[in-house]
mmCIF file of C-alpha atoms in Angstrom:
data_model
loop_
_atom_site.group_PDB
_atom_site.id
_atom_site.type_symbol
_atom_site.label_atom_id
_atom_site.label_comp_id
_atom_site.label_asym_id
_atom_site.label_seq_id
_atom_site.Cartn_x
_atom_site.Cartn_y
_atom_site.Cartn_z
ATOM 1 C CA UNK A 73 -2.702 6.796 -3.928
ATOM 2 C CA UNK A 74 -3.444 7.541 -7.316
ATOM 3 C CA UNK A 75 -6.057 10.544 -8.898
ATOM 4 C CA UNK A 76 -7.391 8.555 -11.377
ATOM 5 C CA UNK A 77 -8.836 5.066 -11.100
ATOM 6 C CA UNK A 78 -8.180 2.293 -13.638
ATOM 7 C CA UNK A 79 -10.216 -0.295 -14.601
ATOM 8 C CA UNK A 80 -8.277 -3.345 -16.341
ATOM 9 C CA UNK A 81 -9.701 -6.778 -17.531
ATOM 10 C CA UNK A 82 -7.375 -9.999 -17.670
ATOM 11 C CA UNK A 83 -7.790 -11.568 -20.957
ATOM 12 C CA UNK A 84 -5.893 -14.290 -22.173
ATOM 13 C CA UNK A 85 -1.809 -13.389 -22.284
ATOM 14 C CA UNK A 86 -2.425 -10.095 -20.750
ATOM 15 C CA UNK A 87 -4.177 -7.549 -18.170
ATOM 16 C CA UNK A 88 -5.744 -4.708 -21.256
ATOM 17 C CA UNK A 89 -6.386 -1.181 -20.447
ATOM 18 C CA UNK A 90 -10.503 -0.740 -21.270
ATOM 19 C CA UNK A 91 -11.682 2.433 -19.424
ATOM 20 C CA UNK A 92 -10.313 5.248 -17.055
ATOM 21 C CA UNK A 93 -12.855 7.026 -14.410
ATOM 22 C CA UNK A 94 -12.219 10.121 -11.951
ATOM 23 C CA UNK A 95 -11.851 9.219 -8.654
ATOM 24 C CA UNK A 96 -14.780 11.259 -7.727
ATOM 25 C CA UNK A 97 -16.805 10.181 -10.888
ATOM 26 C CA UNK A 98 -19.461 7.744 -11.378
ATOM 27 C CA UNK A 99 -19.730 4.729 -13.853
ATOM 28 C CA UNK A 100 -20.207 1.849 -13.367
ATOM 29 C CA UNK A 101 -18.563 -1.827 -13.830
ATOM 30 C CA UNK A 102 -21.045 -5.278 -15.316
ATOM 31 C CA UNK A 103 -22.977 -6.127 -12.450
ATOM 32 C CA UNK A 104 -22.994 -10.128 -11.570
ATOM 33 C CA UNK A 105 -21.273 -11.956 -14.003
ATOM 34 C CA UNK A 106 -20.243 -15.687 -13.317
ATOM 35 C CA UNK A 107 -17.104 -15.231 -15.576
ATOM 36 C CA UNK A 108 -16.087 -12.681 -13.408
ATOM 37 C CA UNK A 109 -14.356 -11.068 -10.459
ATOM 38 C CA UNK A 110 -14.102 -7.742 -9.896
ATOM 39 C CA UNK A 111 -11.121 -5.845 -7.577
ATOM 40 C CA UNK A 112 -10.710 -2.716 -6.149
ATOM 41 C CA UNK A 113 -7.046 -2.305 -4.891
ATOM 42 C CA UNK A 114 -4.645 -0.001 -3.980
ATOM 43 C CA UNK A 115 -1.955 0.813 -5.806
ATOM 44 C CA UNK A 116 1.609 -1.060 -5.895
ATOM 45 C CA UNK A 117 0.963 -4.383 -6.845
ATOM 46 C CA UNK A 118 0.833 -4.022 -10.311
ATOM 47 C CA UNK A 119 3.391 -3.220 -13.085
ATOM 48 C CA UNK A 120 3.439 -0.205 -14.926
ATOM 49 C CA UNK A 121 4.711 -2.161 -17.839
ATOM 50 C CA UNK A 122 2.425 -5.407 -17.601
ATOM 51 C CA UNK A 123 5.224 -7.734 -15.139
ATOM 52 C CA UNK A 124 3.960 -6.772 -11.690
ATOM 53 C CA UNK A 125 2.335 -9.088 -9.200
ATOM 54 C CA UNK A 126 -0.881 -8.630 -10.211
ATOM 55 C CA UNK A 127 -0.267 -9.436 -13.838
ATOM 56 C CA UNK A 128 0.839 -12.449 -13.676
ATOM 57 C CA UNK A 129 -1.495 -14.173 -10.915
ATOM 58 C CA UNK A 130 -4.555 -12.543 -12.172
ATOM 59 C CA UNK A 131 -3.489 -14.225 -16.022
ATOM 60 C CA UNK A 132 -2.856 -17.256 -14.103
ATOM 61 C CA UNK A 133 -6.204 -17.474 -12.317
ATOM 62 C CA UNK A 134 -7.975 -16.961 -14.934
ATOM 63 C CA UNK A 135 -6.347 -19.601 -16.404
ATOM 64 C CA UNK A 136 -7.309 -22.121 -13.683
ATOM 65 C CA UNK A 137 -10.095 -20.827 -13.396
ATOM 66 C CA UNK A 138 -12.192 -19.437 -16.390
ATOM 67 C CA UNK A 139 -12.783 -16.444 -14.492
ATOM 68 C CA UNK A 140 -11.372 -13.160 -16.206
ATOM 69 C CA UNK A 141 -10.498 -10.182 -13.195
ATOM 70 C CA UNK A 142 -11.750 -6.896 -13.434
ATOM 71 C CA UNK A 143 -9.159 -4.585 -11.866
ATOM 72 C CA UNK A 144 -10.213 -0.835 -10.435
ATOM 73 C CA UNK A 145 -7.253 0.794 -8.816
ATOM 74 C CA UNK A 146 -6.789 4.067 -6.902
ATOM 75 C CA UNK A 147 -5.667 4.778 -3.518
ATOM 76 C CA UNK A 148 -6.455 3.149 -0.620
ATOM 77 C CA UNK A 149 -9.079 6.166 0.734
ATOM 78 C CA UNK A 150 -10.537 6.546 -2.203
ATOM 79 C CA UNK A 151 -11.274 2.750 -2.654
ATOM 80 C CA UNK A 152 -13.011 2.293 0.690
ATOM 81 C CA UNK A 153 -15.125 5.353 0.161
ATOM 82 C CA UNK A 154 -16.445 4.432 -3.805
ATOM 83 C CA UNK A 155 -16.940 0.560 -1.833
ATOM 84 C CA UNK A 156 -19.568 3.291 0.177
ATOM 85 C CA UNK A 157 -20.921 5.110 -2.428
ATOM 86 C CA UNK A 158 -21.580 1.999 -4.289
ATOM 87 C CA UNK A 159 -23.322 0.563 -0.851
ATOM 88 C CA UNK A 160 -27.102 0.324 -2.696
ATOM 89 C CA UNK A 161 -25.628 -1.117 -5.886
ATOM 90 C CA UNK A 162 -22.215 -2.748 -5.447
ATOM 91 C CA UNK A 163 -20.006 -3.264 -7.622
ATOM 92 C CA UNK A 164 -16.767 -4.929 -6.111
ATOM 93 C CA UNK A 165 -16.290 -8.609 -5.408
ATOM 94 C CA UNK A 166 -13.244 -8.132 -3.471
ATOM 95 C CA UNK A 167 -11.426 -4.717 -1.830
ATOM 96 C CA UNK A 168 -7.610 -5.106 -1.221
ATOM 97 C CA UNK A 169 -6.119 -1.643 1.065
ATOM 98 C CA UNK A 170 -3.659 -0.875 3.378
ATOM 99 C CA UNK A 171 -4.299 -0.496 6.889
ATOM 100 C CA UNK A 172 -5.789 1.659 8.417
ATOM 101 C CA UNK A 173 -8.269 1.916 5.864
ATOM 102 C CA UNK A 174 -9.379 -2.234 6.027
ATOM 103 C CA UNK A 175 -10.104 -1.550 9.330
ATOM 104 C CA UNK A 176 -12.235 1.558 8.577
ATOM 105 C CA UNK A 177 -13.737 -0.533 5.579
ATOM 106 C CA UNK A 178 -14.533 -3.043 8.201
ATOM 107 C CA UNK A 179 -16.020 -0.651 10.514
ATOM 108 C CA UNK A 180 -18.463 0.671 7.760
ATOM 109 C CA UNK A 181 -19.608 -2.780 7.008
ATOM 110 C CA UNK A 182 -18.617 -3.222 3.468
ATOM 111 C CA UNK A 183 -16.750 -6.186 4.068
ATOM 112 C CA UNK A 184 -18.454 -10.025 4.648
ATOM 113 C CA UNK A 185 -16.879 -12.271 6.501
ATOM 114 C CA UNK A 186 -14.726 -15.139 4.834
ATOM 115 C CA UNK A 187 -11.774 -16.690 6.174
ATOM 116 C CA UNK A 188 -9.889 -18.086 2.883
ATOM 117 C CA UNK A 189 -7.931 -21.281 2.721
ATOM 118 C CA UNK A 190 -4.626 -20.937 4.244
ATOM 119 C CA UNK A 191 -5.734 -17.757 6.504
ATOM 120 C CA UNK A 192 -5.088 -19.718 9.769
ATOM 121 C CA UNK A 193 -1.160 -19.490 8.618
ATOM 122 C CA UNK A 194 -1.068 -15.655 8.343
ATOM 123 C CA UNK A 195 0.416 -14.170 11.488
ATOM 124 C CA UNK A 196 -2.538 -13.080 13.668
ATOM 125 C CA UNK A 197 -1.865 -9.350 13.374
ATOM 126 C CA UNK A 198 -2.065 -9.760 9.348
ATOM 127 C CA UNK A 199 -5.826 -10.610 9.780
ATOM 128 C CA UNK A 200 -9.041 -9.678 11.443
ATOM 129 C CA UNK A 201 -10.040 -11.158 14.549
ATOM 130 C CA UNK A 202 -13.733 -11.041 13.126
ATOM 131 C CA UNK A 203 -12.095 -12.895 9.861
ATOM 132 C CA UNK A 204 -13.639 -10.137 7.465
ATOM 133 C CA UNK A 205 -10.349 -9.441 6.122
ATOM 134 C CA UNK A 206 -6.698 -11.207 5.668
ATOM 135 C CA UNK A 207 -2.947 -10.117 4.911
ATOM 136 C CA UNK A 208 -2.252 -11.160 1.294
ATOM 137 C CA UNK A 209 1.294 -9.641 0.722
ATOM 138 C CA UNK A 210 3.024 -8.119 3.266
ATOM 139 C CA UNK A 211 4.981 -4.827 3.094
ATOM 140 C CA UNK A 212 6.646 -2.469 5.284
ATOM 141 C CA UNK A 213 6.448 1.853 5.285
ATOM 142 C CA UNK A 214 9.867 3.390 4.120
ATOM 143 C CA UNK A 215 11.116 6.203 2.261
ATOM 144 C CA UNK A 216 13.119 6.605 -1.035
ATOM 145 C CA UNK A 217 15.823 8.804 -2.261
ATOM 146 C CA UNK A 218 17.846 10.152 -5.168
ATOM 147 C CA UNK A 219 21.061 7.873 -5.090
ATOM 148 C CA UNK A 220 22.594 10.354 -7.980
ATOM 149 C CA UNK A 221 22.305 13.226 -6.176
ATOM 150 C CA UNK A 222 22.848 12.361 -2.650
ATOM 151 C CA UNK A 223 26.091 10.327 -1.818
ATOM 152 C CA UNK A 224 23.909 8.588 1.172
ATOM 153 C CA UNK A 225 20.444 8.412 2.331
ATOM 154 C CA UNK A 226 19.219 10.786 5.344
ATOM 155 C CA UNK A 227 19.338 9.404 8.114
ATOM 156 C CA UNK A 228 17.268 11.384 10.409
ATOM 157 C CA UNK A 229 14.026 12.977 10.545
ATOM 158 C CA UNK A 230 16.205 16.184 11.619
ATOM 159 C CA UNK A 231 17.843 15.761 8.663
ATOM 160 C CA UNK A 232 14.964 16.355 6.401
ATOM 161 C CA UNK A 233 15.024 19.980 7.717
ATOM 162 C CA UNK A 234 17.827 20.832 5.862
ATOM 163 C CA UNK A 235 17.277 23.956 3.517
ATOM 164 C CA UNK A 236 19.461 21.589 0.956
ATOM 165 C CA UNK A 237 15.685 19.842 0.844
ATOM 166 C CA UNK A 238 13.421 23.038 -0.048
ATOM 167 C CA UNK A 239 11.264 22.240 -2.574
ATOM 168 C CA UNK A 240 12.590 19.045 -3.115
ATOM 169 C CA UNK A 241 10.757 16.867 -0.635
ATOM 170 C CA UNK A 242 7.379 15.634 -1.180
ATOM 171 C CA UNK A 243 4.818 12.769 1.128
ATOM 172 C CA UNK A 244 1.524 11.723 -0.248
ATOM 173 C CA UNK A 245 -1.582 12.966 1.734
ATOM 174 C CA UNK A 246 -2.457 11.453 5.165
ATOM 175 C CA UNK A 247 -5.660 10.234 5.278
ATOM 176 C CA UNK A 248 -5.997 9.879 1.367
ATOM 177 C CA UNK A 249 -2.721 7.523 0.412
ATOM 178 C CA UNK A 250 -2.182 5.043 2.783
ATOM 179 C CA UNK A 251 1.414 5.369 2.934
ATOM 180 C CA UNK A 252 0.643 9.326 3.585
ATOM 181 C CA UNK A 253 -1.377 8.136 6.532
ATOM 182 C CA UNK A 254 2.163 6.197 7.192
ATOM 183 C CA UNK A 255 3.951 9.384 7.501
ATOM 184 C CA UNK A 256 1.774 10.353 10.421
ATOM 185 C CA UNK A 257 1.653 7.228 12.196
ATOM 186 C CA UNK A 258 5.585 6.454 12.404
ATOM 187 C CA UNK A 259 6.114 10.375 12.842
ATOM 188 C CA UNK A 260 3.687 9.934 16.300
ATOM 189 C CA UNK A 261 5.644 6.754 17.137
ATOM 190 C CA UNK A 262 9.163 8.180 16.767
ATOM 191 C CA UNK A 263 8.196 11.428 17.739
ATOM 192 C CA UNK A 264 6.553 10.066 21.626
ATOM 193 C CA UNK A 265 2.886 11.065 20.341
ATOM 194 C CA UNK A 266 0.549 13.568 18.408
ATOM 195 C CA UNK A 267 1.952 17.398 19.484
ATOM 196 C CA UNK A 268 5.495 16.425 18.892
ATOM 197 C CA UNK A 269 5.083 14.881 15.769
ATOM 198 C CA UNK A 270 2.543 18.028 14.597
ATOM 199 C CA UNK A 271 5.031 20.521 15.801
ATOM 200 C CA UNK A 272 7.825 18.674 14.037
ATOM 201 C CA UNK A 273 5.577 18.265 10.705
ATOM 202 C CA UNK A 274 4.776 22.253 10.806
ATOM 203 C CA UNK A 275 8.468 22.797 10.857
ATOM 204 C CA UNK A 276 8.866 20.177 7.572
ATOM 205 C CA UNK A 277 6.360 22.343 5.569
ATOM 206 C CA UNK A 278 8.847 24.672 4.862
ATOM 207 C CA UNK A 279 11.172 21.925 2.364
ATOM 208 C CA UNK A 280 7.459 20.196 1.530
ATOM 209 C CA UNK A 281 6.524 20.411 -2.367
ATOM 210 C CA UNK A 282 3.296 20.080 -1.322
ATOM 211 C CA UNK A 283 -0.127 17.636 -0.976
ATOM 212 C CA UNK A 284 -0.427 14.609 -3.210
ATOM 213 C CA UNK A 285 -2.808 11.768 -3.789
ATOM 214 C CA UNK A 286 -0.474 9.889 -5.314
ATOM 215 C CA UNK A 287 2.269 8.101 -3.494
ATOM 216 C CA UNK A 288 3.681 6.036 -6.553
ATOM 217 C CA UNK A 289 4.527 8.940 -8.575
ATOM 218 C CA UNK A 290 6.606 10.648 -6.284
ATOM 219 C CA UNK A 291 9.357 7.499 -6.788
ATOM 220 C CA UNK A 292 9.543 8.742 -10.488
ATOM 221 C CA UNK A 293 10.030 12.193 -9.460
ATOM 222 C CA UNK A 294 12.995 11.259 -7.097
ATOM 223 C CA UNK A 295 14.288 9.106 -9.494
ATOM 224 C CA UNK A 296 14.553 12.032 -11.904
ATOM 225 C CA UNK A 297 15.860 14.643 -9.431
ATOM 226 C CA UNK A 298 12.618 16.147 -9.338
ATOM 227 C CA UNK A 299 12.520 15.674 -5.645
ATOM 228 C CA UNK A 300 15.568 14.338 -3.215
ATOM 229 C CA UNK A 301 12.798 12.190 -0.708
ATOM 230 C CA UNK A 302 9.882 11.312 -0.624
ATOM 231 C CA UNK A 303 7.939 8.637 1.351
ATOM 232 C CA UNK A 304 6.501 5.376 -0.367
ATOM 233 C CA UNK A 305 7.082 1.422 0.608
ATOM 234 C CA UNK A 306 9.090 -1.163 0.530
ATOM 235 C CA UNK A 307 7.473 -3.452 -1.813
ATOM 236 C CA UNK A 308 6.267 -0.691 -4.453
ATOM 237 C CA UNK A 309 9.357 1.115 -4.200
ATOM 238 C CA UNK A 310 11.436 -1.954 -4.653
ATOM 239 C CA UNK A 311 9.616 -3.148 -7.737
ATOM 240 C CA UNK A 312 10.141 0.548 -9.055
ATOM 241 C CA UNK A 313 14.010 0.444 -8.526
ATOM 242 C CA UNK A 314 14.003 -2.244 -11.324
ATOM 243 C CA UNK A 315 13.512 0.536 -13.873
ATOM 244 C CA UNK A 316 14.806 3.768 -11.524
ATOM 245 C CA UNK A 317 17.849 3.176 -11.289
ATOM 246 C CA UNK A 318 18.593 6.030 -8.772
ATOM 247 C CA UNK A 319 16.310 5.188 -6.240
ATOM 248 C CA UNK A 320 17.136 4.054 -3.210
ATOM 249 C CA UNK A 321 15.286 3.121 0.240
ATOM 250 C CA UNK A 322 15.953 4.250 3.245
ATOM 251 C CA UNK A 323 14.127 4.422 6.986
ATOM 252 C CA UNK A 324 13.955 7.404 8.950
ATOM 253 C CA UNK A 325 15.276 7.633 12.802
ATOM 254 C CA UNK A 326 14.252 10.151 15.737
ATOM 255 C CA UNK A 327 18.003 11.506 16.437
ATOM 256 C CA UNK A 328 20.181 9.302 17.648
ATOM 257 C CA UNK A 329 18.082 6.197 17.826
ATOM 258 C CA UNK A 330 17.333 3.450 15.381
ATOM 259 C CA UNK A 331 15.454 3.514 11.888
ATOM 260 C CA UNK A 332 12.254 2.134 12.332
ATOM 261 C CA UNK A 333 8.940 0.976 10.175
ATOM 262 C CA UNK A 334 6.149 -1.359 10.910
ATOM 263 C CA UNK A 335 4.240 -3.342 8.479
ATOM 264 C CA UNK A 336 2.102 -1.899 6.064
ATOM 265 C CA UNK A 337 0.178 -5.320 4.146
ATOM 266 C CA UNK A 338 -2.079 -5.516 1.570
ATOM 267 C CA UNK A 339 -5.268 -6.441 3.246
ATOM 268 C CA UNK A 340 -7.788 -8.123 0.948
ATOM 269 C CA UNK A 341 -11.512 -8.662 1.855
ATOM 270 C CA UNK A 342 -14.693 -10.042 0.976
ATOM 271 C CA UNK A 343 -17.374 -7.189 -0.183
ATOM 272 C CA UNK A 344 -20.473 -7.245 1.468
ATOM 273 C CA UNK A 345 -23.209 -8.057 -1.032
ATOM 274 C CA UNK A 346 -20.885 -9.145 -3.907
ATOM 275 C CA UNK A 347 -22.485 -9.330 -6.982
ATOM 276 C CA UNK A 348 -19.788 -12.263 -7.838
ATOM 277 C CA UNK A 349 -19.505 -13.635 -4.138
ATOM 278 C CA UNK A 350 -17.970 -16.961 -5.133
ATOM 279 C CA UNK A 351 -15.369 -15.876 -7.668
ATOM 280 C CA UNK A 352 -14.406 -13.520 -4.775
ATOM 281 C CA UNK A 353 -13.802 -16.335 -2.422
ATOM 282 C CA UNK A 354 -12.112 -18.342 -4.902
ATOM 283 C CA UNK A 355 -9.731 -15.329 -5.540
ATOM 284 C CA UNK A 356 -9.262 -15.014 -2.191
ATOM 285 C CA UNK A 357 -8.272 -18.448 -1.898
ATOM 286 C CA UNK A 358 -5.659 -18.171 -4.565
ATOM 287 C CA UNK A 359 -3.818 -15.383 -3.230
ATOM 288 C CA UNK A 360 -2.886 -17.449 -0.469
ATOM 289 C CA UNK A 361 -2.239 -20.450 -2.273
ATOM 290 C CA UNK A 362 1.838 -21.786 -1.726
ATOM 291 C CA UNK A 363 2.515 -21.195 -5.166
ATOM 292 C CA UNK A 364 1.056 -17.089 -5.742
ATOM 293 C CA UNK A 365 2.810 -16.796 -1.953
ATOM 294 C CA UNK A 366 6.172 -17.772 -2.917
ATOM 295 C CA UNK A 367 5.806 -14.949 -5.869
ATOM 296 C CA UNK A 368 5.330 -12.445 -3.439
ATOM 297 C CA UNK A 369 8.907 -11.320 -3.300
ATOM 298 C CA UNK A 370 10.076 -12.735 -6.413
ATOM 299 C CA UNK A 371 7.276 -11.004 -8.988
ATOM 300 C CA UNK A 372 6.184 -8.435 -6.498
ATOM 301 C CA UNK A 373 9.254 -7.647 -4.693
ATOM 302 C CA UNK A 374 7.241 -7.678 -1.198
ATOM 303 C CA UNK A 375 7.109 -10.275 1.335
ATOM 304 C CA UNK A 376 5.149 -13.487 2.348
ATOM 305 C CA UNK A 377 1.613 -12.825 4.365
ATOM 306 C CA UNK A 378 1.865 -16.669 5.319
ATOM 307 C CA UNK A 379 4.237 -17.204 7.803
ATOM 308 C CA UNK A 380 5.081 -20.766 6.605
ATOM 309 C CA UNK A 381 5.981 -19.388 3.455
ATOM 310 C CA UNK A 382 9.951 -18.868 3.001
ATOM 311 C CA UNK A 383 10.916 -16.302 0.120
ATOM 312 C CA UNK A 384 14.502 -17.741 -1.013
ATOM 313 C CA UNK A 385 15.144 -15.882 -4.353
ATOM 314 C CA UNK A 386 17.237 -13.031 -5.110
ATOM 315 C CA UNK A 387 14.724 -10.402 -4.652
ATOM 316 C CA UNK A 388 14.239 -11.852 -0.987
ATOM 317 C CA UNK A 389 17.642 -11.773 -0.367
ATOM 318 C CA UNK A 390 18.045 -7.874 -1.393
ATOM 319 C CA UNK A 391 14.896 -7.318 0.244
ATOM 320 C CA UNK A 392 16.395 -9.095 3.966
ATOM 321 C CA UNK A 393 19.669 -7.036 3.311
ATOM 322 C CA UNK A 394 17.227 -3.735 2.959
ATOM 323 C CA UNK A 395 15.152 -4.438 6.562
ATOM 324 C CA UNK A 396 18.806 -4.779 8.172
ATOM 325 C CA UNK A 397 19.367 -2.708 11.260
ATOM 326 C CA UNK A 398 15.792 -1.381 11.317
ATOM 327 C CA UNK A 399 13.450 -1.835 14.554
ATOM 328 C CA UNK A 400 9.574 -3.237 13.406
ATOM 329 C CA UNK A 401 6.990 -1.571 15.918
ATOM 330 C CA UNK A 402 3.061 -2.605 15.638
ATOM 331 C CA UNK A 403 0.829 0.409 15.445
ATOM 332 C CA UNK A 404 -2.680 0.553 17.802
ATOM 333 C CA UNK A 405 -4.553 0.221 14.792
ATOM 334 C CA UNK A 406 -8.015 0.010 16.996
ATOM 335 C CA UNK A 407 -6.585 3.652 18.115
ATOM 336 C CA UNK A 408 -5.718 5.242 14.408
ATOM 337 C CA UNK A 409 -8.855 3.506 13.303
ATOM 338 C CA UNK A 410 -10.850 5.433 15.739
ATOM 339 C CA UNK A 411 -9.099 8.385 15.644
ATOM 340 C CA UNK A 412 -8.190 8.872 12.186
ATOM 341 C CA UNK A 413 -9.766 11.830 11.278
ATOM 342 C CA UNK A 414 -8.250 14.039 14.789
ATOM 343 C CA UNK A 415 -4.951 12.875 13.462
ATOM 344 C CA UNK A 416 -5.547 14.144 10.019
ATOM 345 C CA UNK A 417 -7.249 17.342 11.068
ATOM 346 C CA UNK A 418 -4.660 18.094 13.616
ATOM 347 C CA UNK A 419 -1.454 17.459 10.371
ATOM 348 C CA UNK A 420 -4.135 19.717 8.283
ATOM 349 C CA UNK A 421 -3.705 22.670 11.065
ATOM 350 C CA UNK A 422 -0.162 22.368 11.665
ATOM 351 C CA UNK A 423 0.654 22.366 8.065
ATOM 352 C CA UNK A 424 -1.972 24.159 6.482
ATOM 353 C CA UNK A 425 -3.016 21.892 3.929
#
């Protein structure tokens, strides 16, 4: 979701800022290292200001464990595709994404199959059936807007075709942020399919700022009155609210029926030929330990990948009192997964991007 890609190493107190590469560029992180563990991730998870989810459980694994994280972040495209490029000399112990881009990582064979402690309590559509990949905090596809500016949320996709929203609405780029890819996979479920949603998408470009790689800035940008909407998710957007104060969250509906969403995890897996295989597993293990589970609404402001886990602190409340009213669906993933690209071509030809 993010141009640039960020490369952060935990050190004792803190996560410190040591290099920043292009998303397209090369360099390159220590090879094997038995200290180490290196992540790729998409953004969301951690804090802009050092208190995200992240943050804290990667300080307190390494204090557990010994074993400082390396942290490379961008969006959840360009993650699976550097995973690729670095196929003959990888560099990532572990790959975290959103869906549907595990599943493509999956079916490029970058990921090696683990199962991690705890994975059998996951709900079985948070994890791969071939166990090469597992729901670590869960998370659902919304949309935010300017509270100062608006006296309610939208309600409606209709809505959003307002003139009032010219230049003023913005969603990251299918098949480059995941939660762009989001746009186009509720827009086909709300919308009865692919020509309906396309036709209405075409008729959005008109209000549309434009592309962008980025989902996580847009929330600034509403926040500011930059923009009115924009798409994003719950958990990032919720986290964010902590320091926007005028953003709110809200779920589109398809006229007259009900707002909907569907989940949208973090998906972390095992990198095939890891150069630090067993600090990966060990990681792996830890993120779905009781105690980093229970801080998945109250640090990260998401939700619980193991179903045995119950969130009971303010930020779970808040979060409950947000999914109110709003219908879950379960995409075909096996369907976007193959047909991701005819999905993405076909918004690139109706919008012109």
């Amino acid at each position: 979701m993010k141009r640039s890609i960020k490369i952060a190493v935990a050190v004792t107190g803190s996560l410190a800022l040591v290099g920043t590469l292009a998303a397209c560029g090369g360099g390159s992180l220590t090879g094997s290292d038995s200290k180490s563990v290196t992540v790729y991730s998409a953004d969301g998870l951690k804090g802009e200001n050092g208190d995200g989810f992240y943050d804290k459980v990667f300080k307190d694994f390494e204090k557990q464990t010994g074993i400082k994280v390396k942290y490379v972040e961008g969006g959840s495209g360009e993650m699976v595709q550097r995973v690729a490029r670095e196929k003959t000399n990888t560099q990532a112990d572990v790959l975290v994404t959103l869906p549907p881009f595990i599943q493509q990582a999956d079916g490029k064979g970058l990921l090696e199959k683990y199962e991690p402690k705890n994975a059998d309590k996951v709900d079985s559509s948070g994890r791969a059936p071939d166990g090469k990949w597992t729901s670590v905090v869960n998370n659902y596809f919304g949309f935010v807007y300017n509270k100062k500016e608006l006296s309610e949320a939208p309600k409606t996709w209709e809505d959003l075709l307002d003139k009032k929203f010219k230049g003023k609405l913005q969603y990251s780029t299918p098949g480059v942020a995941g939660d762009g890819t989001a746009v186009l996979i509720k827009a086909m479920h709300d919308f009865g399919g692919k020509e309906a949603a396309m036709e209405y998408l075409k008729k959005l470009q008109a209000n549309n700022v434009g592309p962008s790689s980025s989902t996580s800035k847009l929330a600034p940008k509403t926040d500011k009155g930059e923009l009115l909407v924009a798409n994003g998710d719950v958990q990032m957007n919720f986290a964010q609210s902590k320091s926007m104060p005028n953003l709110g969250i809200w779920f589109p509906a398809k006229g007259d029926g009900k707002p909907t969403s569907f989940a949208l995890p973090y998906a972390a897996g095992l990198v095939h030929g890891a150069p630090n295989s067993e600090n990966g597993k060990k990681l792996l293990d830890y993120l779905l330990t009781e105690e980093v589970q229970k801080q998945a609404s109250e640090v990260s402001g998401g939700f619980p990948a193991r179903t045995d886990v119950k969130a009971t602190d303010e930020n779970a409340t808040k979060l409950a009192d947000i999914m109110k009213g709003v219908d879950i669906f379960t995409p075909d993933w096996s369907d976007i997964d193959k047909n991701l690209k005819s999905y993405t071509d076909a918004w690139k030809s109706a919008t012109g991007s």
